[in-house]
CSV table of C-alpha atoms in Angstrom, one decimal:
chain,number,residue,atom,x,y,z
A,1,UNK,CA,-4.2,-26.1,6.2
A,2,UNK,CA,-5.9,-26.9,9.5
A,3,UNK,CA,-8.9,-25.1,10.6
A,4,UNK,CA,-7.0,-23.5,13.4
A,5,UNK,CA,-4.6,-21.7,11.1
A,6,UNK,CA,-7.3,-20.1,8.9
A,7,UNK,CA,-10.2,-18.2,10.5
A,8,UNK,CA,-12.8,-16.3,8.5
A,9,UNK,CA,-12.4,-12.5,8.6
A,10,UNK,CA,-15.6,-10.4,8.4
A,11,UNK,CA,-15.7,-8.4,5.2
A,12,UNK,CA,-15.8,-5.1,7.2
A,13,UNK,CA,-12.4,-5.9,8.6
A,14,UNK,CA,-10.7,-6.6,5.3
A,15,UNK,CA,-9.4,-3.1,5.0
A,16,UNK,CA,-7.4,-3.7,8.2
A,17,UNK,CA,-5.6,-6.6,6.5
A,18,UNK,CA,-4.6,-4.2,3.7
A,19,UNK,CA,-4.0,-1.0,5.6
A,20,UNK,CA,-0.4,-1.9,6.7
A,21,UNK,CA,0.7,-2.0,3.1
A,22,UNK,CA,2.2,-5.5,3.0
A,23,UNK,CA,3.4,-7.1,-0.2
A,24,UNK,CA,0.8,-9.5,-1.6
A,25,UNK,CA,0.6,-12.7,-3.6
A,26,UNK,CA,-1.9,-12.6,-6.5
A,27,UNK,CA,-3.4,-16.0,-7.3
A,28,UNK,CA,-5.7,-16.8,-10.3
A,29,UNK,CA,-7.0,-19.8,-12.1
A,30,UNK,CA,-8.9,-20.5,-15.3
A,31,UNK,CA,-9.9,-23.9,-16.8
A,32,UNK,CA,-7.3,-25.8,-14.8
A,33,UNK,CA,-4.4,-23.4,-15.4
A,34,UNK,CA,-3.2,-21.4,-12.4
A,35,UNK,CA,-0.5,-19.0,-11.4
A,36,UNK,CA,0.6,-17.0,-8.4
A,37,UNK,CA,2.8,-13.9,-8.5
A,38,UNK,CA,3.8,-11.3,-5.9
A,39,UNK,CA,2.9,-7.7,-6.1
A,40,UNK,CA,3.9,-4.7,-4.0
A,41,UNK,CA,1.2,-2.5,-5.6
A,42,UNK,CA,-2.0,-3.6,-4.0
A,43,UNK,CA,-4.2,-1.3,-1.8
A,44,UNK,CA,-7.5,-1.0,-0.1
A,45,UNK,CA,-10.1,1.0,-2.1
A,46,UNK,CA,-13.3,0.8,0.0
A,47,UNK,CA,-14.5,-0.3,3.4
A,48,UNK,CA,-17.8,-2.0,2.6
A,49,UNK,CA,-18.3,-3.6,0.1
A,50,UNK,CA,-14.6,-4.2,0.8
A,51,UNK,CA,-12.7,-3.3,-2.4
A,52,UNK,CA,-9.0,-3.3,-3.3
A,53,UNK,CA,-6.8,-2.4,-6.3
A,54,UNK,CA,-3.9,-4.3,-7.6
A,55,UNK,CA,-1.6,-3.6,-10.5
A,56,UNK,CA,-0.8,-6.6,-12.8
A,57,UNK,CA,1.2,-5.9,-15.9
A,58,UNK,CA,0.1,-7.2,-19.3
A,59,UNK,CA,3.3,-9.4,-19.5
A,60,UNK,CA,2.3,-11.5,-16.5
A,61,UNK,CA,0.9,-15.0,-17.0
A,62,UNK,CA,-1.5,-14.4,-14.1
A,63,UNK,CA,-3.3,-11.6,-15.9
A,64,UNK,CA,-5.3,-13.4,-18.5
A,65,UNK,CA,-6.3,-16.0,-15.8
A,66,UNK,CA,-7.8,-13.1,-13.8
A,67,UNK,CA,-9.4,-11.6,-16.9
A,68,UNK,CA,-11.0,-14.9,-18.1
A,69,UNK,CA,-12.1,-16.1,-14.6
A,70,UNK,CA,-13.2,-12.8,-13.3
A,71,UNK,CA,-11.6,-13.6,-9.9
A,72,UNK,CA,-8.3,-13.2,-8.1
A,73,UNK,CA,-7.0,-13.8,-4.6
A,74,UNK,CA,-4.7,-11.5,-2.6
A,75,UNK,CA,-2.7,-13.2,0.1
A,76,UNK,CA,-0.2,-11.7,2.6
A,77,UNK,CA,3.0,-13.8,2.6
A,78,UNK,CA,5.0,-14.0,5.8
A,79,UNK,CA,8.7,-13.8,6.5
A,80,UNK,CA,8.7,-17.6,6.7
A,81,UNK,CA,8.0,-17.8,2.9
A,82,UNK,CA,10.0,-14.8,1.7
A,83,UNK,CA,12.2,-17.0,-0.5
A,84,UNK,CA,9.2,-18.6,-2.1
A,85,UNK,CA,7.6,-15.2,-2.6
A,86,UNK,CA,10.6,-13.9,-4.3
A,87,UNK,CA,10.9,-17.0,-6.5
A,88,UNK,CA,7.2,-16.6,-7.6
A,89,UNK,CA,8.1,-13.1,-8.8
A,90,UNK,CA,11.5,-13.9,-10.4
A,91,UNK,CA,10.2,-16.5,-12.8
A,92,UNK,CA,7.3,-16.2,-15.2
A,93,UNK,CA,5.1,-19.1,-16.0
A,94,UNK,CA,5.4,-17.9,-19.6
A,95,UNK,CA,9.0,-19.2,-19.4
A,96,UNK,CA,8.7,-22.0,-16.8
A,97,UNK,CA,5.5,-24.0,-16.9
A,98,UNK,CA,6.3,-25.8,-13.6
A,99,UNK,CA,7.1,-22.5,-11.8
A,100,UNK,CA,4.6,-23.2,-9.0
A,101,UNK,CA,6.0,-26.7,-8.3
A,102,UNK,CA,9.6,-25.3,-8.4
A,103,UNK,CA,8.9,-22.4,-6.2
A,104,UNK,CA,8.9,-24.4,-3.0
A,105,UNK,CA,5.6,-22.9,-1.9
A,106,UNK,CA,2.8,-25.2,-0.8
A,107,UNK,CA,-0.7,-24.6,-2.2
A,108,UNK,CA,-4.2,-25.4,-1.2
A,109,UNK,CA,-7.7,-24.4,-2.3
A,110,UNK,CA,-10.7,-23.3,-0.3
A,111,UNK,CA,-14.2,-24.7,-1.1
A,112,UNK,CA,-15.9,-22.6,-3.8
A,113,UNK,CA,-12.8,-21.1,-5.3
A,114,UNK,CA,-10.3,-22.7,-7.6
A,115,UNK,CA,-7.2,-20.4,-7.4
A,116,UNK,CA,-4.2,-21.9,-5.6
A,117,UNK,CA,-3.8,-20.3,-2.1
A,118,UNK,CA,-0.3,-20.3,-0.6
A,119,UNK,CA,0.4,-21.9,2.8
A,120,UNK,CA,2.2,-19.8,5.3
A,121,UNK,CA,0.4,-16.5,4.6
A,122,UNK,CA,-1.0,-14.3,7.2
A,123,UNK,CA,-4.2,-13.7,5.3
A,124,UNK,CA,-6.1,-14.8,2.2
A,125,UNK,CA,-8.7,-12.7,0.4
A,126,UNK,CA,-10.8,-13.6,-2.6
A,127,UNK,CA,-11.9,-10.8,-5.0
A,128,UNK,CA,-14.4,-10.7,-7.8
A,129,UNK,CA,-13.2,-8.3,-10.5
A,130,UNK,CA,-15.2,-5.1,-10.9
A,131,UNK,CA,-14.9,-4.6,-14.7
A,132,UNK,CA,-13.1,-1.4,-15.5
A,133,UNK,CA,-11.6,-1.8,-19.0
A,134,UNK,CA,-10.1,1.6,-19.2
A,135,UNK,CA,-8.1,1.2,-15.9
A,136,UNK,CA,-7.1,-2.3,-16.9
A,137,UNK,CA,-5.8,-1.4,-20.3
A,138,UNK,CA,-4.3,2.1,-19.5
A,139,UNK,CA,-2.9,1.5,-16.0
A,140,UNK,CA,-2.9,-2.3,-15.6
A,141,UNK,CA,-5.0,-1.5,-12.6
A,142,UNK,CA,-7.6,-4.0,-11.5
A,143,UNK,CA,-10.4,-3.4,-9.0
A,144,UNK,CA,-11.8,-6.3,-7.0
A,145,UNK,CA,-14.7,-6.6,-4.5
A,146,UNK,CA,-13.8,-9.0,-1.7
A,147,UNK,CA,-16.1,-12.0,-1.4
A,148,UNK,CA,-14.3,-14.0,1.3
A,149,UNK,CA,-11.4,-13.5,3.6
A,150,UNK,CA,-9.4,-15.5,6.1
A,151,UNK,CA,-6.5,-14.9,8.4
A,152,UNK,CA,-4.1,-16.9,10.6
A,153,UNK,CA,-5.5,-16.1,14.1
A,154,UNK,CA,-2.0,-16.2,15.5
A,155,UNK,CA,-1.2,-13.0,13.7
A,156,UNK,CA,-4.7,-11.4,13.0
A,157,UNK,CA,-7.9,-11.9,15.0
A,158,UNK,CA,-10.9,-9.9,16.0
A,159,UNK,CA,-9.9,-7.2,13.6
A,160,UNK,CA,-6.4,-6.7,15.1
A,161,UNK,CA,-2.9,-7.6,14.1
A,162,UNK,CA,-0.7,-9.3,16.7
A,163,UNK,CA,2.8,-8.7,15.4
A,164,UNK,CA,3.9,-8.0,19.0
A,165,UNK,CA,3.0,-11.4,20.3
A,166,UNK,CA,3.8,-13.5,17.2
A,167,UNK,CA,7.1,-15.0,16.0
A,168,UNK,CA,9.1,-12.8,13.6
A,169,UNK,CA,8.6,-15.5,10.9
A,170,UNK,CA,4.9,-14.6,10.9
A,171,UNK,CA,5.4,-10.9,10.0
A,172,UNK,CA,4.1,-9.7,6.8
A,173,UNK,CA,6.7,-8.6,4.1
A,174,UNK,CA,7.2,-5.1,2.8
A,175,UNK,CA,9.2,-5.3,-0.4
A,176,UNK,CA,11.6,-2.6,-1.6
A,177,UNK,CA,13.5,-4.1,-4.5
A,178,UNK,CA,16.2,-6.7,-5.4
A,179,UNK,CA,15.2,-9.4,-2.8
A,180,UNK,CA,15.2,-6.8,0.0
A,181,UNK,CA,12.1,-6.9,2.3
A,182,UNK,CA,11.3,-5.4,5.7
A,183,UNK,CA,9.2,-7.0,8.3
A,184,UNK,CA,6.8,-5.3,10.7
A,185,UNK,CA,8.4,-3.8,13.8
A,186,UNK,CA,7.2,-2.3,17.0
A,187,UNK,CA,3.7,-1.0,17.6
A,188,UNK,CA,2.9,2.7,18.4
A,189,UNK,CA,-0.4,3.5,20.1
A,190,UNK,CA,-1.3,7.2,19.9
A,191,UNK,CA,-4.0,8.8,22.1
A,192,UNK,CA,-5.0,12.4,21.3
B,1,UNK,CA,14.1,22.2,6.7
B,2,UNK,CA,17.8,22.2,6.2
B,3,UNK,CA,19.2,21.1,2.9
B,4,UNK,CA,20.8,18.1,4.6
B,5,UNK,CA,17.5,16.6,5.7
B,6,UNK,CA,15.9,16.7,2.3
B,7,UNK,CA,17.6,15.3,-0.7
B,8,UNK,CA,16.1,15.0,-4.2
B,9,UNK,CA,15.0,11.5,-5.2
B,10,UNK,CA,15.2,10.6,-8.9
B,11,UNK,CA,11.8,9.9,-10.3
B,12,UNK,CA,12.8,6.4,-11.3
B,13,UNK,CA,13.2,5.6,-7.5
B,14,UNK,CA,9.9,7.0,-6.4
B,15,UNK,CA,8.2,3.5,-6.5
B,16,UNK,CA,10.7,2.4,-3.8
B,17,UNK,CA,9.4,5.1,-1.5
B,18,UNK,CA,5.9,3.7,-2.0
B,19,UNK,CA,6.6,0.0,-2.2
B,20,UNK,CA,6.8,-0.6,1.6
B,21,UNK,CA,3.1,0.5,2.0
B,22,UNK,CA,3.6,3.2,4.5
B,23,UNK,CA,0.8,5.5,5.6
B,24,UNK,CA,0.9,8.8,3.8
B,25,UNK,CA,0.0,12.4,4.5
B,26,UNK,CA,-1.9,14.1,1.6
B,27,UNK,CA,-1.2,17.8,1.2
B,28,UNK,CA,-3.0,20.2,-1.1
B,29,UNK,CA,-3.5,24.0,-1.6
B,30,UNK,CA,-5.7,26.2,-3.6
B,31,UNK,CA,-5.8,30.0,-3.6
B,32,UNK,CA,-4.2,30.3,-0.2
B,33,UNK,CA,-6.3,27.6,1.5
B,34,UNK,CA,-4.4,24.4,2.5
B,35,UNK,CA,-5.0,21.1,4.2
B,36,UNK,CA,-3.1,18.0,5.1
B,37,UNK,CA,-4.7,14.6,5.9
B,38,UNK,CA,-3.4,11.1,6.5
B,39,UNK,CA,-4.3,8.2,4.2
B,40,UNK,CA,-3.5,4.6,4.5
B,41,UNK,CA,-4.8,3.9,0.9
B,42,UNK,CA,-2.0,5.2,-1.3
B,43,UNK,CA,-0.1,3.0,-3.7
B,44,UNK,CA,2.5,3.0,-6.5
B,45,UNK,CA,0.9,2.7,-10.0
B,46,UNK,CA,3.8,2.9,-12.4
B,47,UNK,CA,7.5,3.0,-12.5
B,48,UNK,CA,8.3,5.8,-15.0
B,49,UNK,CA,6.6,8.2,-15.4
B,50,UNK,CA,6.2,7.5,-11.7
B,51,UNK,CA,2.6,7.3,-10.8
B,52,UNK,CA,0.6,6.7,-7.7
B,53,UNK,CA,-3.0,6.2,-6.6
B,54,UNK,CA,-4.6,7.7,-3.5
B,55,UNK,CA,-8.1,7.4,-2.2
B,56,UNK,CA,-9.6,10.6,-0.8
B,57,UNK,CA,-13.2,10.6,0.2
B,58,UNK,CA,-15.7,13.3,-1.0
B,59,UNK,CA,-16.2,14.5,2.6
B,60,UNK,CA,-12.5,15.5,3.1
B,61,UNK,CA,-11.6,19.2,3.0
B,62,UNK,CA,-8.5,18.3,1.2
B,63,UNK,CA,-10.3,16.9,-1.8
B,64,UNK,CA,-11.6,20.1,-3.5
B,65,UNK,CA,-8.1,21.6,-3.0
B,66,UNK,CA,-6.7,18.7,-5.0
B,67,UNK,CA,-9.4,19.0,-7.7
B,68,UNK,CA,-9.1,22.8,-8.1
B,69,UNK,CA,-5.3,23.0,-8.0
B,70,UNK,CA,-4.6,19.8,-10.0
B,71,UNK,CA,-1.8,18.8,-7.6
B,72,UNK,CA,-1.3,17.0,-4.3
B,73,UNK,CA,1.7,15.9,-2.3
B,74,UNK,CA,2.2,12.5,-0.6
B,75,UNK,CA,4.5,12.5,2.3
B,76,UNK,CA,5.6,9.6,4.5
B,77,UNK,CA,5.3,10.6,8.2
B,78,UNK,CA,7.7,9.0,10.7
B,79,UNK,CA,7.1,7.6,14.2
B,80,UNK,CA,8.4,10.9,15.6
B,81,UNK,CA,5.2,12.6,14.3
B,82,UNK,CA,2.7,9.8,14.8
B,83,UNK,CA,0.6,11.9,17.2
B,84,UNK,CA,0.5,14.8,14.7
B,85,UNK,CA,-0.4,12.4,11.9
B,86,UNK,CA,-3.3,11.0,13.9
B,87,UNK,CA,-4.5,14.5,14.8
B,88,UNK,CA,-4.5,15.5,11.1
B,89,UNK,CA,-6.8,12.6,10.5
B,90,UNK,CA,-9.1,12.9,13.5
B,91,UNK,CA,-10.2,16.5,12.8
B,92,UNK,CA,-11.6,17.9,9.6
B,93,UNK,CA,-10.9,21.4,8.5
B,94,UNK,CA,-14.6,21.5,7.7
B,95,UNK,CA,-15.1,21.6,11.4
B,96,UNK,CA,-11.9,23.2,12.7
B,97,UNK,CA,-10.5,25.9,10.5
B,98,UNK,CA,-7.2,26.1,12.4
B,99,UNK,CA,-6.7,22.3,12.3
B,100,UNK,CA,-3.2,22.6,10.9
B,101,UNK,CA,-2.1,25.1,13.5
B,102,UNK,CA,-3.6,22.9,16.3
B,103,UNK,CA,-2.1,19.7,15.0
B,104,UNK,CA,1.3,20.4,16.4
B,105,UNK,CA,2.9,19.6,13.0
B,106,UNK,CA,5.4,22.0,11.5
B,107,UNK,CA,5.0,22.9,7.9
B,108,UNK,CA,7.2,24.3,5.1
B,109,UNK,CA,6.9,24.7,1.3
B,110,UNK,CA,9.3,23.8,-1.4
B,111,UNK,CA,10.0,26.3,-4.3
B,112,UNK,CA,7.5,25.9,-7.1
B,113,UNK,CA,4.8,24.3,-5.1
B,114,UNK,CA,2.4,25.8,-2.7
B,115,UNK,CA,1.0,22.9,-0.7
B,116,UNK,CA,2.2,22.6,2.9
B,117,UNK,CA,4.8,19.9,3.5
B,118,UNK,CA,5.2,18.4,6.9
B,119,UNK,CA,8.5,18.4,8.7
B,120,UNK,CA,9.7,15.1,10.2
B,121,UNK,CA,8.6,13.0,7.2
B,122,UNK,CA,10.9,10.4,5.6
B,123,UNK,CA,9.9,11.5,2.1
B,124,UNK,CA,7.9,14.1,0.2
B,125,UNK,CA,6.5,13.6,-3.3
B,126,UNK,CA,4.6,16.1,-5.4
B,127,UNK,CA,2.0,14.7,-7.9
B,128,UNK,CA,0.2,16.3,-10.8
B,129,UNK,CA,-3.3,14.8,-11.1
B,130,UNK,CA,-4.0,12.7,-14.1
B,131,UNK,CA,-7.7,13.5,-14.7
B,132,UNK,CA,-9.9,10.4,-14.4
B,133,UNK,CA,-13.3,11.7,-13.6
B,134,UNK,CA,-14.9,8.2,-13.5
B,135,UNK,CA,-12.4,6.9,-10.9
B,136,UNK,CA,-12.7,10.1,-8.9
B,137,UNK,CA,-16.4,10.1,-8.7
B,138,UNK,CA,-17.1,6.4,-8.4
B,139,UNK,CA,-14.2,5.2,-6.3
B,140,UNK,CA,-12.8,8.4,-4.8
B,141,UNK,CA,-9.6,7.2,-6.5
B,142,UNK,CA,-7.1,9.8,-7.7
B,143,UNK,CA,-4.1,9.1,-10.0
B,144,UNK,CA,-1.1,11.4,-9.9
B,145,UNK,CA,2.1,11.6,-11.9
B,146,UNK,CA,5.1,12.4,-9.7
B,147,UNK,CA,6.9,15.6,-10.7
B,148,UNK,CA,9.3,16.0,-7.8
B,149,UNK,CA,10.4,13.9,-4.8
B,150,UNK,CA,12.7,14.2,-1.8
B,151,UNK,CA,13.8,12.0,1.0
B,152,UNK,CA,15.6,12.4,4.3
B,153,UNK,CA,18.9,10.8,3.5
B,154,UNK,CA,19.3,9.4,7.0
B,155,UNK,CA,16.5,6.9,6.2
B,156,UNK,CA,16.5,6.7,2.3
B,157,UNK,CA,19.3,7.4,0.0
B,158,UNK,CA,20.6,6.1,-3.4
B,159,UNK,CA,17.3,4.2,-3.9
B,160,UNK,CA,17.6,2.3,-0.6
B,161,UNK,CA,15.8,2.5,2.8
B,162,UNK,CA,18.0,2.4,5.9
B,163,UNK,CA,15.7,1.4,8.6
B,164,UNK,CA,18.4,-0.8,10.1
B,165,UNK,CA,20.8,2.0,10.7
B,166,UNK,CA,18.3,4.8,11.7
B,167,UNK,CA,16.6,5.6,15.0
B,168,UNK,CA,13.2,4.0,15.5
B,169,UNK,CA,11.7,7.5,15.5
B,170,UNK,CA,12.5,7.7,11.8
B,171,UNK,CA,10.6,4.7,10.8
B,172,UNK,CA,7.6,5.1,8.5
B,173,UNK,CA,4.2,4.4,10.0
B,174,UNK,CA,1.8,1.6,8.9
B,175,UNK,CA,-1.7,2.3,10.2
B,176,UNK,CA,-4.2,-0.3,11.2
B,177,UNK,CA,-7.0,1.6,12.9
B,178,UNK,CA,-7.9,3.5,16.2
B,179,UNK,CA,-4.5,5.2,16.8
B,180,UNK,CA,-2.7,1.9,16.3
B,181,UNK,CA,0.4,1.9,14.0
B,182,UNK,CA,3.3,-0.4,13.3
B,183,UNK,CA,6.8,0.7,12.5
B,184,UNK,CA,9.2,-1.0,10.1
B,185,UNK,CA,11.2,-3.9,11.7
B,186,UNK,CA,14.1,-6.1,10.6
B,187,UNK,CA,15.2,-6.5,7.0
B,188,UNK,CA,15.2,-9.8,5.2
B,189,UNK,CA,17.5,-10.3,2.2
B,190,UNK,CA,16.6,-13.2,0.0
B,191,UNK,CA,18.9,-14.7,-2.6
B,192,UNK,CA,17.5,-17.3,-4.9
């Protein structure tokens, strides 16, 4: 990643990254073992401290990495990496140890955090898990507090999305099922 | 509402209504008092029984109606009612008792449930609250189990969204902030 494609997002603007309801990638790492999986069930939970929820089933290889490290990242994949995103969700690292390498996705890390981030995302957010054992065991629901966030300034800057002015390939993805995604479309500005 | 604009959605397909991350309207009613408010922070939680989460702050008039009745509805407003949606979030019934009437939105009820549903939505889902006092008090996070769902078949039918073939005005809304929404755009179908 070059500096120009990844600009820090103030924590008070993180909810705006999540508000549009895009499909996320969940990254985690523990003692040199890493995984990345997509999830449609991620959501903002609080403005500041910025918090989010994400649902990660017990069967996923990513889950114990989150639990043991206490951290996870949520990233917003773009249309340009829709295929890689689907692949990361179609194969489990439980079955295919070189899943990440085979996915076609490219990874990088940011200083201070070890989880693999995915190139070609619109935004990257690192979360520290807020321990809630009942939610985790009963609902597979994890709560995280955001400790750092970045966005590609071509699509999000100064707290605003720029889908109107960016190539379609930079749109976030909104997953339905079976390899079927929608991208973001036209903007509507309402004044009361 | 006419029967043709509201078709029952099987509970196993409810997550597909929520997967795309659209902004919702939250409706609730208790002892003849009703309110409707928009929320960007709603998310699927489980496939079947179909569950969802929604964040509703303690300051909202809607919240005690949910707590006392044990039910809420989540609806997916369309671009056609973006203005009404924003109005329902800009004014609190704590301050304006005739907020619903002034919103310009049109309401109806479905047999068996008393909360006001909003006309012009893409989908309507009724949830029974799964009591989780810690989540509710600490995070303003409510969990509901879906007991009934309907969609406008022009935009969602047989478990599939049809944004490609429907008028733009029927798109779901994806809220950023300050009256700024995005609609759904082009579809992407990925095959591995």
